[in-house]
Structures are given as structure tokens and as C-alpha cells.
Amino acid sequence: MLNIERENSILELLKQKEVVKLQEIVELLNISEATARRDLASLEKKELVKRVHGGAILNNSLDTTKDFNIQYRRNLNRVEKEKIAKYATSFIKRDSYIFLDAGTTTLCMIKYLKNLNIKVVTNGLNLIDELEKYEIESFLIGGKIKSKTSCTVGFSAAQYLKTFNFQYAFIGVNAVNQDGYSTPDFEEALIKSEAINKSINTFFLCDHSKIGKSSFTIFSTLDKGTLITDKPLSKEYKNIIKVEVVK
């Protein structure tokens, strides 16, 4: 088993339990204690987990205050992301022009778009292979390449977005609270904001782990679109946010 496969298995186990013991990892993956310790050290260095005596816990700040490599984010909250993605596509009418933000939830949407005869504009390098797989007509925004999150960002990319109009924009979210939607990277925030400005209907895709949290740059207020999430919001959000909860 490759290092990344072992680390993703550890992350999946940590999602299910508050604390995972070193011995559980050894038995689950059939590896030595030394290998398990190295994997935990690697995950801690990436700030995905925190090591505790005899094991590890998931880093609760994940996906909000900092950017994490997309190959790891793809394996977090996969069931929730899949539900949100499938539900999000139910709002799209045939023959539409849509914007898909770079991210792991928008990636899950693509297989549900194949028969809608739509045009997709995206800054997501991670989405291109999937869009090609389903032969969906698509346009990639040029700009500065951000390898960590597999996307194009920056002023030139935002300017290119001004040449399009969208019926729908689907925006990934790192965090949301009563102040608005936020992301760790200012350059990515530029892209999200411009896509929202150019769209008639905006949907923010956000699983429950990001609710009530904040990140560095607010790119939208709560009134700019509809939040699609997997659990009901607490009462303080009532009347200030339009929300669709996936069953």
C-alpha cells in the first residue's frame, strides 16, 4: 500500500472516531508500529491530524483556516460531498451556462451533468479530466496556477471571468458564519466573488463541518445565494440565509 493510501485510510478512520489508537492503525492496515508512527508524523506535519499519547485525533481546523492538498481533501467527508453534489445538480436546467468552482464537491457533480447539454466554465484543473470523460463542453480560465488546490487564481483569471455570464454558479466553501462565506486564499476569493457577480443563481456547497467557522478572506455575504449543506443550521442563521438541506 502506498503512503498516500495509508494516510487516507487513517483519515477515514479518524472521521469515524474521536481518537484512534496506534494499535488500531497497525491492525487495520497490517503495518508495523514504526510505519504507523511515520504516517502519523507525516499527517501531523501536513496539519491534518494531531498526535496524542498512544494515537491521534483529527485536526478540527481542517478546511477552514488553511489550504490543504486536494488529494487529501478529496477523501474527507466523501459521503456528505456526494450527497450535496448530486442534490446541487437537480437545480440545473438543460442547455445552461454554468460556473464550477475548483474543489472536491464540484468534482463530484460532473457525472450528473452528462446529459444536460450544458457549457461549463471552471478554474478547476482538477475538474478537467472528469469533464472530458463525460464529453461536457468546457472552458478553463487562464491565470496563475495554484498547485496545492489544483486551480487557476489571481487578477488575470478574475478578469477573464468578466467575459462570461452564467445561469448558475456552484461555489466551494472553506467556512461560513454569520459574517459570510470565507476562504484562506485572497486570490481564490477573487475568482469566487467574480463568478458570483456574473451568475443569476449562486449555490454555495458546504458540508456541516465548515458551518460556524471562519477563514482569512470573506468572498460573499450570506444573501448572495443558496447554501446547500447536509445538516440543519442552528437557529442563529434563521432568516439570514437561504438554505437547502440534503436528506
XYZ file of C-alpha atoms in Angstrom:
247
model
C 0.000 0.000 0.000
C 1.328 3.440 -0.953
C 1.988 6.127 1.659
C -0.918 8.268 0.487
C -3.293 5.288 0.541
C -2.321 4.514 4.137
C -2.679 8.145 5.163
C -6.119 8.414 3.543
C -7.206 5.239 5.369
C -6.073 6.776 8.655
C -8.025 9.964 7.898
C -11.150 7.945 7.130
C -10.814 6.110 10.450
C -10.353 9.394 12.297
C -13.557 10.760 10.763
C -15.480 7.931 12.411
C -13.876 8.126 15.851
C -12.720 10.935 18.113
C -9.435 9.201 18.899
C -7.620 6.419 17.051
C -5.016 4.370 18.857
C -1.738 3.464 17.249
C -2.507 -0.236 17.612
C -5.794 0.168 15.732
C -3.900 1.649 12.797
C -1.358 -1.165 12.890
C -4.091 -3.824 12.812
C -6.303 -2.085 10.254
C -3.529 -1.502 7.738
C -1.413 -4.534 8.638
C 1.699 -2.420 9.075
C 4.403 -2.074 11.707
C 4.234 0.408 14.573
C 7.206 2.234 13.088
C 5.365 2.713 9.777
C 2.202 3.834 11.573
C 4.196 6.393 13.564
C 5.807 7.715 10.383
C 2.396 8.061 8.724
C 1.010 9.944 11.725
C 4.067 12.193 11.778
C 3.550 12.928 8.076
C -0.134 13.744 8.606
C 0.699 15.957 11.572
C 3.303 17.822 9.525
C 0.584 18.492 6.931
C -1.600 19.721 9.841
C -4.265 17.117 9.088
C -4.041 15.369 12.472
C -2.767 15.991 15.979
C -0.832 13.233 17.691
C -1.807 12.425 21.274
C -0.489 9.848 23.709
C -0.907 6.433 22.104
C -2.645 7.650 18.947
C -4.064 10.667 17.118
C -7.093 12.939 16.677
C -8.327 14.780 13.588
C -7.263 18.408 13.301
C -10.511 20.329 13.823
C -9.233 23.359 11.928
C -9.088 21.343 8.705
C -10.559 23.014 5.613
C -11.214 26.378 7.246
C -8.183 28.418 8.219
C -5.646 26.892 5.820
C -5.408 25.309 2.406
C -4.726 21.578 2.281
C -3.565 19.463 -0.623
C -6.512 18.475 -2.773
C -5.635 14.772 -2.788
C -6.290 14.689 0.962
C -9.420 16.855 0.896
C -10.920 14.559 -1.727
C -11.113 11.791 0.860
C -12.663 13.833 3.662
C -16.435 13.735 4.184
C -16.864 11.865 0.901
C -20.404 10.654 1.602
C -21.599 14.149 2.505
C -19.925 15.703 -0.537
C -21.509 13.150 -2.848
C -24.993 13.866 -1.475
C -24.515 17.627 -1.751
C -23.134 17.341 -5.289
C -25.998 15.189 -6.557
C -28.591 17.467 -4.981
C -26.918 20.582 -6.384
C -27.246 19.333 -9.961
C -31.021 18.984 -9.552
C -31.330 22.783 -9.855
C -29.706 22.955 -13.290
C -31.869 23.252 -16.398
C -30.810 21.847 -19.745
C -28.759 23.991 -22.138
C -27.426 26.189 -19.336
C -24.126 28.003 -18.906
C -22.619 27.246 -15.506
C -19.553 28.006 -13.445
C -17.970 25.211 -11.413
C -15.553 26.361 -8.766
C -12.416 24.310 -8.215
C -12.877 21.779 -5.442
C -13.748 18.264 -4.427
C -17.537 18.689 -4.115
C -17.853 20.269 -7.558
C -15.790 17.382 -8.918
C -18.478 15.018 -7.625
C -21.131 16.957 -9.566
C -19.744 16.290 -13.034
C -21.016 12.751 -13.578
C -24.569 14.029 -13.016
C -24.198 16.698 -15.720
C -23.503 14.452 -18.689
C -26.978 14.547 -20.298
C -27.843 18.208 -19.723
C -26.135 19.692 -22.806
C -24.520 22.417 -20.721
C -21.436 24.571 -21.086
C -19.080 24.672 -18.089
C -16.569 27.364 -17.204
C -14.138 26.490 -14.415
C -10.867 27.420 -12.777
C -10.503 23.858 -11.529
C -7.588 21.981 -13.051
C -8.813 19.003 -11.011
C -12.125 19.036 -12.932
C -10.780 18.878 -16.473
C -10.240 15.116 -16.803
C -13.725 14.412 -15.479
C -15.330 16.970 -17.788
C -13.509 15.408 -20.733
C -14.522 11.925 -19.631
C -18.202 12.843 -19.932
C -17.654 14.968 -23.064
C -19.006 18.128 -21.466
C -18.145 21.289 -23.342
C -15.921 23.287 -21.035
C -13.709 26.365 -20.756
C -10.715 26.610 -18.412
C -9.917 30.039 -17.031
C -6.303 31.039 -17.510
C -4.268 32.541 -14.701
C -1.723 31.764 -12.038
C -1.623 28.022 -11.308
C -2.059 27.123 -7.674
C -0.833 23.539 -7.466
C -1.882 22.876 -3.889
C -5.580 23.227 -4.647
C -5.300 22.419 -8.376
C -6.793 25.629 -9.734
C -6.074 28.896 -11.501
C -6.314 32.093 -9.482
C -5.458 35.765 -9.447
C -6.352 39.030 -11.138
C -5.961 37.831 -14.746
C -8.243 34.866 -14.095
C -10.831 37.138 -12.475
C -10.682 39.497 -15.461
C -11.267 36.594 -17.852
C -14.371 35.655 -15.877
C -15.877 39.055 -16.667
C -16.374 37.922 -20.295
C -18.931 35.266 -19.283
C -22.496 35.162 -17.998
C -23.860 32.185 -16.059
C -27.275 30.883 -15.210
C -25.719 29.007 -12.280
C -22.525 29.195 -10.240
C -21.514 26.473 -7.797
C -19.011 27.709 -5.253
C -16.921 25.691 -2.833
C -16.741 26.975 0.735
C -13.985 26.615 3.341
C -16.004 28.225 6.120
C -19.269 30.034 6.767
C -20.599 32.035 9.695
C -22.927 34.991 10.161
C -20.354 37.315 8.582
C -20.376 35.392 5.303
C -18.540 32.785 3.255
C -14.761 32.696 3.509
C -11.633 31.014 2.161
C -7.947 31.029 3.177
C -6.604 32.450 -0.097
C -7.238 36.028 -1.274
C -6.561 35.141 -4.918
C -9.099 32.307 -4.851
C -11.558 34.692 -3.205
C -11.274 36.978 -6.244
C -12.419 34.159 -8.523
C -15.314 33.149 -6.304
C -16.524 36.738 -5.965
C -16.403 37.421 -9.695
C -18.226 34.173 -10.539
C -20.971 35.123 -8.070
C -21.263 38.581 -9.658
C -21.664 37.062 -13.138
C -24.258 34.456 -12.167
C -28.053 34.659 -11.941
C -28.246 31.811 -9.421
C -25.449 31.008 -6.957
C -25.181 27.898 -4.807
C -22.647 27.520 -2.010
C -21.605 23.912 -1.375
C -20.644 23.269 2.215
C -20.791 20.208 4.479
C -21.649 20.618 8.169
C -18.006 20.562 9.352
C -17.491 24.087 7.963
C -20.562 25.732 9.496
C -19.912 28.319 12.189
C -16.255 28.694 11.268
C -14.243 31.426 9.605
C -11.271 31.740 7.304
C -8.994 34.572 6.167
C -10.946 36.202 3.330
C -14.708 36.743 3.126
C -15.728 36.447 -0.528
C -19.508 36.720 -0.185
C -22.228 37.770 2.207
C -24.930 35.249 3.105
C -27.608 36.886 0.935
C -25.854 36.278 -2.399
C -27.162 32.745 -2.952
C -28.373 29.438 -1.535
C -26.364 27.252 0.811
C -26.559 23.512 0.147
C -25.464 21.501 3.155
C -26.061 18.139 4.822
C -27.394 19.106 8.275
C -29.889 21.723 9.525
C -28.397 25.034 10.651
C -28.635 26.329 14.196
C -31.295 28.915 14.994
C -28.982 31.956 14.761
C -28.920 31.514 10.975
C -32.707 31.562 10.671
C -33.975 34.376 8.430
C -30.469 35.472 7.348
C -29.566 32.667 4.976
C -31.352 30.699 2.280
C -30.524 27.042 2.745
C -31.280 23.658 1.208
C -30.564 20.667 3.449
C -29.809 17.378 1.733
C -31.759 14.458 3.157
